[in-house]
C-alpha atoms as a PDB file:
ATOM      1  CA  MET A   1     -41.602 -27.876 195.165  1.00  0.00           C
ATOM      2  CA  ALA A   2     -39.297 -30.454 193.648  1.00  0.00           C
ATOM      3  CA  GLN A   3     -35.492 -30.372 193.839  1.00  0.00           C
ATOM      4  CA  ILE A   4     -33.856 -31.513 190.574  1.00  0.00           C
ATOM      5  CA  THR A   5     -30.444 -31.058 189.201  1.00  0.00           C
ATOM      6  CA  PHE A   6     -28.877 -29.593 186.134  1.00  0.00           C
ATOM      7  CA  LYS A   7     -25.441 -30.952 185.353  1.00  0.00           C
ATOM      8  CA  GLY A   8     -25.418 -31.947 189.021  1.00  0.00           C
ATOM      9  CA  ASN A   9     -26.212 -28.713 190.627  1.00  0.00           C
ATOM     10  CA  PRO A  10     -29.646 -28.195 192.328  1.00  0.00           C
ATOM     11  CA  VAL A  11     -32.693 -26.725 190.808  1.00  0.00           C
ATOM     12  CA  ASN A  12     -35.899 -26.061 192.163  1.00  0.00           C
ATOM     13  CA  THR A  13     -39.215 -26.027 190.604  1.00  0.00           C
ATOM     14  CA  SER A  14     -42.348 -24.260 191.243  1.00  0.00           C
ATOM     15  CA  GLY A  15     -44.069 -27.215 192.785  1.00  0.00           C
ATOM     16  CA  ASN A  16     -44.790 -30.793 192.467  1.00  0.00           C
ATOM     17  CA  LEU A  17     -46.454 -32.807 189.716  1.00  0.00           C
ATOM     18  CA  PRO A  18     -49.971 -33.975 190.264  1.00  0.00           C
ATOM     19  CA  GLU A  19     -50.139 -37.094 192.143  1.00  0.00           C
ATOM     20  CA  THR A  20     -51.226 -40.515 190.823  1.00  0.00           C
ATOM     21  CA  GLY A  21     -54.761 -41.140 191.384  1.00  0.00           C
ATOM     22  CA  SER A  22     -55.516 -37.392 191.424  1.00  0.00           C
ATOM     23  CA  LYS A  23     -57.582 -35.591 188.677  1.00  0.00           C
ATOM     24  CA  ALA A  24     -55.257 -33.880 186.307  1.00  0.00           C
ATOM     25  CA  PRO A  25     -55.484 -30.333 186.060  1.00  0.00           C
ATOM     26  CA  ASN A  26     -56.902 -28.708 182.973  1.00  0.00           C
ATOM     27  CA  PHE A  27     -54.289 -26.315 181.083  1.00  0.00           C
ATOM     28  CA  LYS A  28     -54.161 -23.943 178.132  1.00  0.00           C
ATOM     29  CA  LEU A  29     -51.452 -24.382 175.949  1.00  0.00           C
ATOM     30  CA  THR A  30     -50.764 -22.852 172.291  1.00  0.00           C
ATOM     31  CA  THR A  31     -50.588 -24.820 169.185  1.00  0.00           C
ATOM     32  CA  SER A  32     -48.658 -24.284 166.028  1.00  0.00           C
ATOM     33  CA  ASP A  33     -51.298 -22.147 164.388  1.00  0.00           C
ATOM     34  CA  LEU A  34     -51.752 -19.908 167.679  1.00  0.00           C
ATOM     35  CA  SER A  35     -54.876 -21.503 168.723  1.00  0.00           C
ATOM     36  CA  GLU A  36     -55.272 -22.783 172.170  1.00  0.00           C
ATOM     37  CA  LYS A  37     -55.690 -26.721 173.450  1.00  0.00           C
ATOM     38  CA  SER A  38     -56.743 -27.592 176.625  1.00  0.00           C
ATOM     39  CA  LEU A  39     -56.757 -30.834 178.410  1.00  0.00           C
ATOM     40  CA  SER A  40     -60.416 -31.158 177.832  1.00  0.00           C
ATOM     41  CA  ASP A  41     -59.618 -31.308 174.148  1.00  0.00           C
ATOM     42  CA  TYR A  42     -58.381 -34.855 174.548  1.00  0.00           C
ATOM     43  CA  LYS A  43     -61.228 -36.224 176.560  1.00  0.00           C
ATOM     44  CA  GLY A  44     -61.628 -40.048 176.178  1.00  0.00           C
ATOM     45  CA  LYS A  45     -58.170 -40.519 175.152  1.00  0.00           C
ATOM     46  CA  ASN A  46     -54.953 -41.619 176.973  1.00  0.00           C
ATOM     47  CA  VAL A  47     -52.815 -38.457 177.297  1.00  0.00           C
ATOM     48  CA  VAL A  48     -48.953 -38.666 177.664  1.00  0.00           C
ATOM     49  CA  LEU A  49     -47.466 -35.151 178.803  1.00  0.00           C
ATOM     50  CA  ASN A  50     -43.804 -35.204 177.613  1.00  0.00           C
ATOM     51  CA  ILE A  51     -42.447 -31.990 179.327  1.00  0.00           C
ATOM     52  CA  PHE A  52     -39.041 -30.821 178.756  1.00  0.00           C
ATOM     53  CA  PRO A  53     -36.964 -27.507 178.610  1.00  0.00           C
ATOM     54  CA  SER A  54     -36.462 -26.895 175.003  1.00  0.00           C
ATOM     55  CA  VAL A  55     -36.413 -28.957 171.860  1.00  0.00           C
ATOM     56  CA  ASP A  56     -33.092 -27.218 170.940  1.00  0.00           C
ATOM     57  CA  THR A  57     -31.400 -29.541 173.142  1.00  0.00           C
ATOM     58  CA  GLY A  58     -30.345 -33.236 172.276  1.00  0.00           C
ATOM     59  CA  VAL A  59     -31.982 -34.880 175.497  1.00  0.00           C
ATOM     60  CA  CYS A  60     -35.380 -32.952 174.658  1.00  0.00           C
ATOM     61  CA  ALA A  61     -35.296 -33.735 171.100  1.00  0.00           C
ATOM     62  CA  GLN A  62     -34.611 -37.500 171.643  1.00  0.00           C
ATOM     63  CA  SER A  63     -37.397 -37.582 174.019  1.00  0.00           C
ATOM     64  CA  VAL A  64     -39.909 -36.164 171.251  1.00  0.00           C
ATOM     65  CA  ARG A  65     -38.428 -38.756 169.013  1.00  0.00           C
ATOM     66  CA  THR A  66     -38.731 -41.556 171.108  1.00  0.00           C
ATOM     67  CA  PHE A  67     -42.225 -41.001 172.148  1.00  0.00           C
ATOM     68  CA  ASN A  68     -43.201 -40.644 168.630  1.00  0.00           C
ATOM     69  CA  GLU A  69     -41.655 -43.946 167.770  1.00  0.00           C
ATOM     70  CA  LYS A  70     -43.338 -45.790 170.882  1.00  0.00           C
ATOM     71  CA  VAL A  71     -46.701 -44.380 170.795  1.00  0.00           C
ATOM     72  CA  SER A  72     -47.140 -45.178 167.175  1.00  0.00           C
ATOM     73  CA  SER A  73     -48.435 -48.768 168.273  1.00  0.00           C
ATOM     74  CA  ALA A  74     -50.680 -47.294 171.163  1.00  0.00           C
ATOM     75  CA  ASN A  75     -54.355 -47.090 170.933  1.00  0.00           C
ATOM     76  CA  ASN A  76     -56.575 -44.125 172.132  1.00  0.00           C
ATOM     77  CA  THR A  77     -53.320 -42.383 172.962  1.00  0.00           C
ATOM     78  CA  VAL A  78     -51.961 -39.209 172.438  1.00  0.00           C
ATOM     79  CA  VAL A  79     -48.550 -37.732 173.267  1.00  0.00           C
ATOM     80  CA  LEU A  80     -48.400 -33.927 174.043  1.00  0.00           C
ATOM     81  CA  CYS A  81     -44.799 -32.501 173.882  1.00  0.00           C
ATOM     82  CA  VAL A  82     -44.959 -29.373 175.998  1.00  0.00           C
ATOM     83  CA  SER A  83     -42.125 -26.634 176.604  1.00  0.00           C
ATOM     84  CA  LYS A  84     -41.828 -22.777 176.763  1.00  0.00           C
ATOM     85  CA  ASP A  85     -40.457 -23.017 172.954  1.00  0.00           C
ATOM     86  CA  LEU A  86     -42.152 -20.906 170.410  1.00  0.00           C
ATOM     87  CA  PRO A  87     -44.825 -23.035 168.743  1.00  0.00           C
ATOM     88  CA  PHE A  88     -42.931 -22.416 165.336  1.00  0.00           C
ATOM     89  CA  ALA A  89     -39.768 -23.817 166.398  1.00  0.00           C
ATOM     90  CA  LEU A  90     -41.597 -27.026 167.804  1.00  0.00           C
ATOM     91  CA  SER A  91     -43.774 -27.179 164.430  1.00  0.00           C
ATOM     92  CA  ARG A  92     -40.530 -26.639 162.483  1.00  0.00           C
ATOM     93  CA  PHE A  93     -38.576 -29.523 164.537  1.00  0.00           C
ATOM     94  CA  CYS A  94     -41.438 -32.091 163.960  1.00  0.00           C
ATOM     95  CA  ALA A  95     -41.624 -31.340 160.426  1.00  0.00           C
ATOM     96  CA  ALA A  96     -37.833 -31.606 159.668  1.00  0.00           C
ATOM     97  CA  GLU A  97     -37.748 -34.939 161.687  1.00  0.00           C
ATOM     98  CA  GLY A  98     -41.011 -36.150 159.824  1.00  0.00           C
ATOM     99  CA  LEU A  99     -42.779 -36.781 163.329  1.00  0.00           C
ATOM    100  CA  LYS A 100     -46.070 -37.359 163.022  1.00  0.00           C
ATOM    101  CA  ASN A 101     -47.402 -39.492 166.214  1.00  0.00           C
ATOM    102  CA  VAL A 102     -46.983 -36.423 168.667  1.00  0.00           C
ATOM    103  CA  GLU A 103     -48.374 -32.858 169.080  1.00  0.00           C
ATOM    104  CA  THR A 104     -46.453 -30.076 170.085  1.00  0.00           C
ATOM    105  CA  LEU A 105     -47.771 -27.325 172.660  1.00  0.00           C
ATOM    106  CA  SER A 106     -46.124 -24.407 173.943  1.00  0.00           C
ATOM    107  CA  ASP A 107     -46.587 -22.528 177.504  1.00  0.00           C
ATOM    108  CA  PHE A 108     -44.936 -19.627 176.329  1.00  0.00           C
ATOM    109  CA  LYS A 109     -48.027 -16.993 176.823  1.00  0.00           C
ATOM    110  CA  THR A 110     -48.695 -17.680 180.236  1.00  0.00           C
ATOM    111  CA  ASP A 111     -47.480 -19.907 183.311  1.00  0.00           C
ATOM    112  CA  ASP A 112     -50.969 -21.713 183.331  1.00  0.00           C
ATOM    113  CA  PHE A 113     -49.587 -25.098 182.582  1.00  0.00           C
ATOM    114  CA  SER A 114     -46.109 -24.869 184.288  1.00  0.00           C
ATOM    115  CA  GLN A 115     -47.868 -23.782 187.516  1.00  0.00           C
ATOM    116  CA  SER A 116     -50.601 -26.253 187.497  1.00  0.00           C
ATOM    117  CA  TYR A 117     -48.201 -29.240 186.994  1.00  0.00           C
ATOM    118  CA  GLY A 118     -45.325 -27.847 189.353  1.00  0.00           C
ATOM    119  CA  VAL A 119     -42.771 -27.613 186.674  1.00  0.00           C
ATOM    120  CA  LYS A 120     -41.135 -24.474 186.013  1.00  0.00           C
ATOM    121  CA  MET A 121     -37.778 -24.132 187.072  1.00  0.00           C
ATOM    122  CA  ILE A 122     -37.406 -21.226 189.647  1.00  0.00           C
ATOM    123  CA  ASP A 123     -33.838 -20.922 189.792  1.00  0.00           C
ATOM    124  CA  GLY A 124     -30.626 -22.176 188.063  1.00  0.00           C
ATOM    125  CA  PRO A 125     -29.256 -21.524 184.559  1.00  0.00           C
ATOM    126  CA  LEU A 126     -32.527 -22.691 182.987  1.00  0.00           C
ATOM    127  CA  ASN A 127     -34.694 -20.453 185.400  1.00  0.00           C
ATOM    128  CA  GLY A 128     -38.022 -20.019 183.689  1.00  0.00           C
ATOM    129  CA  LEU A 129     -37.856 -23.102 181.563  1.00  0.00           C
ATOM    130  CA  LEU A 130     -39.825 -26.274 182.396  1.00  0.00           C
ATOM    131  CA  SER A 131     -38.239 -29.145 184.008  1.00  0.00           C
ATOM    132  CA  ARG A 132     -38.227 -32.793 182.286  1.00  0.00           C
ATOM    133  CA  ALA A 133     -41.068 -34.928 183.312  1.00  0.00           C
ATOM    134  CA  VAL A 134     -43.625 -37.264 182.165  1.00  0.00           C
ATOM    135  CA  VAL A 135     -47.442 -37.348 183.275  1.00  0.00           C
ATOM    136  CA  VAL A 136     -49.625 -39.941 181.937  1.00  0.00           C
ATOM    137  CA  ILE A 137     -53.527 -39.212 182.045  1.00  0.00           C
ATOM    138  CA  ASN A 138     -56.428 -41.929 181.550  1.00  0.00           C
ATOM    139  CA  PRO A 139     -59.495 -41.301 179.550  1.00  0.00           C
ATOM    140  CA  GLU A 140     -61.161 -40.540 182.620  1.00  0.00           C
ATOM    141  CA  GLY A 141     -58.806 -37.483 183.359  1.00  0.00           C
ATOM    142  CA  GLU A 142     -57.145 -39.161 186.248  1.00  0.00           C
ATOM    143  CA  VAL A 143     -53.280 -39.041 186.721  1.00  0.00           C
ATOM    144  CA  VAL A 144     -52.018 -42.625 186.382  1.00  0.00           C
ATOM    145  CA  TYR A 145     -48.325 -41.968 186.064  1.00  0.00           C
ATOM    146  CA  ASN A 146     -45.699 -39.318 186.950  1.00  0.00           C
ATOM    147  CA  GLU A 147     -42.282 -38.866 186.620  1.00  0.00           C
ATOM    148  CA  GLN A 148     -40.238 -35.908 187.617  1.00  0.00           C
ATOM    149  CA  VAL A 149     -36.684 -36.664 186.200  1.00  0.00           C
ATOM    150  CA  PRO A 150     -34.150 -36.062 188.778  1.00  0.00           C
ATOM    151  CA  GLU A 151     -31.527 -34.699 186.488  1.00  0.00           C
ATOM    152  CA  ILE A 152     -32.374 -32.527 183.490  1.00  0.00           C
ATOM    153  CA  GLY A 153     -29.658 -34.085 181.011  1.00  0.00           C
ATOM    154  CA  GLN A 154     -31.348 -37.706 181.785  1.00  0.00           C
ATOM    155  CA  GLU A 155     -34.008 -39.193 179.712  1.00  0.00           C
ATOM    156  CA  PRO A 156     -37.191 -40.110 181.055  1.00  0.00           C
ATOM    157  CA  ASP A 157     -38.331 -43.692 181.723  1.00  0.00           C
ATOM    158  CA  TYR A 158     -40.427 -44.422 178.759  1.00  0.00           C
ATOM    159  CA  GLU A 159     -41.063 -47.853 179.410  1.00  0.00           C
ATOM    160  CA  ASN A 160     -42.573 -47.148 182.599  1.00  0.00           C
ATOM    161  CA  ALA A 161     -44.631 -44.366 181.336  1.00  0.00           C
ATOM    162  CA  LEU A 162     -46.121 -46.454 178.329  1.00  0.00           C
ATOM    163  CA  ASN A 163     -46.761 -49.558 180.329  1.00  0.00           C
ATOM    164  CA  VAL A 164     -49.441 -47.961 182.181  1.00  0.00           C
ATOM    165  CA  LEU A 165     -51.264 -47.803 179.036  1.00  0.00           C
ATOM    166  CA  LYS A 166     -51.354 -51.546 178.464  1.00  0.00           C
END
């Protein structure tokens, strides 16, 4: 389990992010039309997992906007924005913002993703939501970067995450 903070107070996650060099765990997440997507649907692509508690908060929304902007010039890359938000809320946010370079996926139905990636907060005020993290997976399905953001109110290191794609 990883320990992070929320407004300076300790919070624990359900586990640790997959290690760099390891095979990325497969997952099932829900799309805006309520179908399911899994990691295998993105085989042969670079996958950036932008993981966060809720798109209805400023930092989470900013991470979706920033990855949308920064990934627009990346080849063979998809950014998956993952939270426990309902798929409809995620879709509505992206439509209202005009974001077209990211996909939103929800872990609201199961804990499949949150358990496999160790990102479910198991205590604190946001208990049950996902922590803020970034995992980058190469076309061969290996984890090439991970960041468990230490403070929920802090943005991820976008540059480091995307530099591994170059």
